[in-house]
Amino acid sequence: MLDVQTSAAVTLRDYRSQIPEPDRGQVEELLAGLTPTRPCYRGSYRFLTIGQRTLILEEHGWAQFDASGQLKRRLGIVNDVTARKHTEAELRQSEKRLHPALSAAHG
């Protein structure tokens, strides 16, 4: 999975402690903005594994509120998008290197 801990129980505090700043603040701000009229969220952030690898995670989900508007729970999915993000960055670099050659050939 995400190499969070070796014990069976992982608390939200344990999980969030592995999100480095400033990403942790952005995640907390995103979640603090959930309301009964805006229950859905989506964000990405870096995550430091116990093995000291940095992953890029994408999380999306929704919050459930009770009749008085109090948050009951959040449901969602977290995907490891590290490989995709690295591939996208490599593609952008390749495009930057090729652009001058293509411009000269068509210029």
PDB file of C-alpha atoms in Angstrom:
ATOM      1  CA  MET A   1       0.000   0.000   0.000  1.00  0.00           C
ATOM      2  CA  LEU A   2       1.450   3.397   0.939  1.00  0.00           C
ATOM      3  CA  ASP A   3       4.151   2.259   3.388  1.00  0.00           C
ATOM      4  CA  VAL A   4       2.488   4.286   6.154  1.00  0.00           C
ATOM      5  CA  GLN A   5       3.194   2.072   9.176  1.00  0.00           C
ATOM      6  CA  THR A   6       3.723  -1.571   9.921  1.00  0.00           C
ATOM      7  CA  SER A   7       1.029  -1.716  12.644  1.00  0.00           C
ATOM      8  CA  ALA A   8      -2.564  -2.510  11.763  1.00  0.00           C
ATOM      9  CA  ALA A   9      -4.087   0.740  13.036  1.00  0.00           C
ATOM     10  CA  VAL A  10      -3.196   4.007  11.315  1.00  0.00           C
ATOM     11  CA  THR A  11      -4.653   7.167  12.742  1.00  0.00           C
ATOM     12  CA  LEU A  12      -5.457  10.274  10.745  1.00  0.00           C
ATOM     13  CA  ARG A  13      -2.763  12.070  12.767  1.00  0.00           C
ATOM     14  CA  ASP A  14      -0.167   9.431  11.732  1.00  0.00           C
ATOM     15  CA  TYR A  15      -1.169   9.751   8.091  1.00  0.00           C
ATOM     16  CA  ARG A  16      -1.153  13.554   8.061  1.00  0.00           C
ATOM     17  CA  SER A  17       2.233  13.661   9.804  1.00  0.00           C
ATOM     18  CA  GLN A  18       3.696  12.096   6.660  1.00  0.00           C
ATOM     19  CA  ILE A  19       2.429  14.923   4.448  1.00  0.00           C
ATOM     20  CA  PRO A  20       5.201  17.557   4.338  1.00  0.00           C
ATOM     21  CA  GLU A  21       4.541  21.278   4.616  1.00  0.00           C
ATOM     22  CA  PRO A  22       3.296  23.249   2.727  1.00  0.00           C
ATOM     23  CA  ASP A  23       1.219  20.388   1.302  1.00  0.00           C
ATOM     24  CA  ARG A  24      -0.222  19.543   4.735  1.00  0.00           C
ATOM     25  CA  GLY A  25      -1.586  23.056   5.121  1.00  0.00           C
ATOM     26  CA  GLN A  26      -3.152  22.905   1.669  1.00  0.00           C
ATOM     27  CA  VAL A  27      -4.831  19.566   2.476  1.00  0.00           C
ATOM     28  CA  GLU A  28      -6.144  20.894   5.792  1.00  0.00           C
ATOM     29  CA  GLU A  29      -7.479  24.030   4.067  1.00  0.00           C
ATOM     30  CA  LEU A  30      -9.185  21.932   1.393  1.00  0.00           C
ATOM     31  CA  LEU A  31     -10.879  19.727   3.992  1.00  0.00           C
ATOM     32  CA  ALA A  32     -11.830  22.679   6.218  1.00  0.00           C
ATOM     33  CA  GLY A  33     -13.765  24.115   3.279  1.00  0.00           C
ATOM     34  CA  LEU A  34     -16.168  21.173   3.099  1.00  0.00           C
ATOM     35  CA  THR A  35     -19.796  22.091   3.767  1.00  0.00           C
ATOM     36  CA  PRO A  36     -23.179  20.437   3.258  1.00  0.00           C
ATOM     37  CA  THR A  37     -23.532  22.459   0.040  1.00  0.00           C
ATOM     38  CA  ARG A  38     -19.913  21.772  -1.013  1.00  0.00           C
ATOM     39  CA  PRO A  39     -19.239  18.205   0.135  1.00  0.00           C
ATOM     40  CA  CYS A  40     -16.871  17.079  -2.665  1.00  0.00           C
ATOM     41  CA  TYR A  41     -13.115  17.577  -2.705  1.00  0.00           C
ATOM     42  CA  ARG A  42     -10.130  16.726  -4.871  1.00  0.00           C
ATOM     43  CA  GLY A  43      -6.470  17.489  -4.324  1.00  0.00           C
ATOM     44  CA  SER A  44      -2.951  16.193  -4.716  1.00  0.00           C
ATOM     45  CA  TYR A  45      -0.051  16.314  -2.316  1.00  0.00           C
ATOM     46  CA  ARG A  46       3.355  14.859  -1.551  1.00  0.00           C
ATOM     47  CA  PHE A  47       3.557  12.034   0.968  1.00  0.00           C
ATOM     48  CA  LEU A  48       6.718  10.803   2.713  1.00  0.00           C
ATOM     49  CA  THR A  49       6.738   7.045   3.298  1.00  0.00           C
ATOM     50  CA  ILE A  50       8.413   5.324   6.216  1.00  0.00           C
ATOM     51  CA  GLY A  51      11.044   4.188   3.703  1.00  0.00           C
ATOM     52  CA  GLN A  52      11.702   7.895   2.992  1.00  0.00           C
ATOM     53  CA  ARG A  53      10.294   7.789  -0.544  1.00  0.00           C
ATOM     54  CA  THR A  54       8.297  10.793  -1.657  1.00  0.00           C
ATOM     55  CA  LEU A  55       5.070   9.876  -3.403  1.00  0.00           C
ATOM     56  CA  ILE A  56       2.612  12.159  -5.131  1.00  0.00           C
ATOM     57  CA  LEU A  57      -0.892  11.225  -4.089  1.00  0.00           C
ATOM     58  CA  GLU A  58      -4.198  12.343  -5.525  1.00  0.00           C
ATOM     59  CA  GLU A  59      -7.214  12.181  -3.252  1.00  0.00           C
ATOM     60  CA  HIS A  60     -10.850  12.757  -4.056  1.00  0.00           C
ATOM     61  CA  GLY A  61     -13.995  12.126  -2.130  1.00  0.00           C
ATOM     62  CA  TRP A  62     -16.950  13.628  -0.374  1.00  0.00           C
ATOM     63  CA  ALA A  63     -18.101  14.457   3.112  1.00  0.00           C
ATOM     64  CA  GLN A  64     -21.309  13.396   4.785  1.00  0.00           C
ATOM     65  CA  PHE A  65     -23.040  15.778   7.167  1.00  0.00           C
ATOM     66  CA  ASP A  66     -25.845  15.230   9.659  1.00  0.00           C
ATOM     67  CA  ALA A  67     -29.122  17.180   9.674  1.00  0.00           C
ATOM     68  CA  SER A  68     -27.567  19.965  11.754  1.00  0.00           C
ATOM     69  CA  GLY A  69     -24.700  20.395   9.268  1.00  0.00           C
ATOM     70  CA  GLN A  70     -22.029  18.713  11.370  1.00  0.00           C
ATOM     71  CA  LEU A  71     -19.466  16.579   9.558  1.00  0.00           C
ATOM     72  CA  LYS A  72     -20.170  12.882  10.159  1.00  0.00           C
ATOM     73  CA  ARG A  73     -17.509  11.289   7.944  1.00  0.00           C
ATOM     74  CA  ARG A  74     -15.417  11.606   4.822  1.00  0.00           C
ATOM     75  CA  LEU A  75     -15.321   8.944   2.148  1.00  0.00           C
ATOM     76  CA  GLY A  76     -12.809   8.899  -0.648  1.00  0.00           C
ATOM     77  CA  ILE A  77     -10.007   7.341  -2.599  1.00  0.00           C
ATOM     78  CA  VAL A  78      -6.279   8.014  -2.580  1.00  0.00           C
ATOM     79  CA  ASN A  79      -4.265   7.118  -5.699  1.00  0.00           C
ATOM     80  CA  ASP A  80      -0.492   7.066  -6.107  1.00  0.00           C
ATOM     81  CA  VAL A  81       0.114   9.236  -9.203  1.00  0.00           C
ATOM     82  CA  THR A  82       3.897   9.542  -8.754  1.00  0.00           C
ATOM     83  CA  ALA A  83       4.846   7.700 -11.962  1.00  0.00           C
ATOM     84  CA  ARG A  84       2.314   9.663 -14.010  1.00  0.00           C
ATOM     85  CA  LYS A  85       3.536  13.010 -12.653  1.00  0.00           C
ATOM     86  CA  HIS A  86       7.176  12.095 -13.342  1.00  0.00           C
ATOM     87  CA  THR A  87       6.295  10.995 -16.899  1.00  0.00           C
ATOM     88  CA  GLU A  88       4.418  14.264 -17.495  1.00  0.00           C
ATOM     89  CA  ALA A  89       7.441  16.262 -16.279  1.00  0.00           C
ATOM     90  CA  GLU A  90       9.781  14.286 -18.556  1.00  0.00           C
ATOM     91  CA  LEU A  91       7.452  14.904 -21.501  1.00  0.00           C
ATOM     92  CA  ARG A  92       7.433  18.661 -20.814  1.00  0.00           C
ATOM     93  CA  GLN A  93      11.249  18.662 -20.720  1.00  0.00           C
ATOM     94  CA  SER A  94      11.415  16.778 -24.026  1.00  0.00           C
ATOM     95  CA  GLU A  95       9.010  19.256 -25.611  1.00  0.00           C
ATOM     96  CA  LYS A  96      11.160  22.169 -24.399  1.00  0.00           C
ATOM     97  CA  ARG A  97      14.275  20.591 -25.948  1.00  0.00           C
ATOM     98  CA  LEU A  98      12.533  19.816 -29.254  1.00  0.00           C
ATOM     99  CA  HIS A  99      10.701  23.125 -29.679  1.00  0.00           C
ATOM    100  CA  PRO A 100      13.739  25.121 -30.946  1.00  0.00           C
ATOM    101  CA  ALA A 101      14.576  22.414 -33.507  1.00  0.00           C
ATOM    102  CA  LEU A 102      10.985  22.233 -34.745  1.00  0.00           C
ATOM    103  CA  SER A 103      10.754  26.018 -34.956  1.00  0.00           C
ATOM    104  CA  ALA A 104      13.974  26.192 -36.974  1.00  0.00           C
ATOM    105  CA  ALA A 105      12.801  23.452 -39.332  1.00  0.00           C
ATOM    106  CA  HIS A 106       9.514  25.210 -40.014  1.00  0.00           C
ATOM    107  CA  GLY A 107      10.854  28.749 -39.885  1.00  0.00           C
TER     108      GLY A 107
END
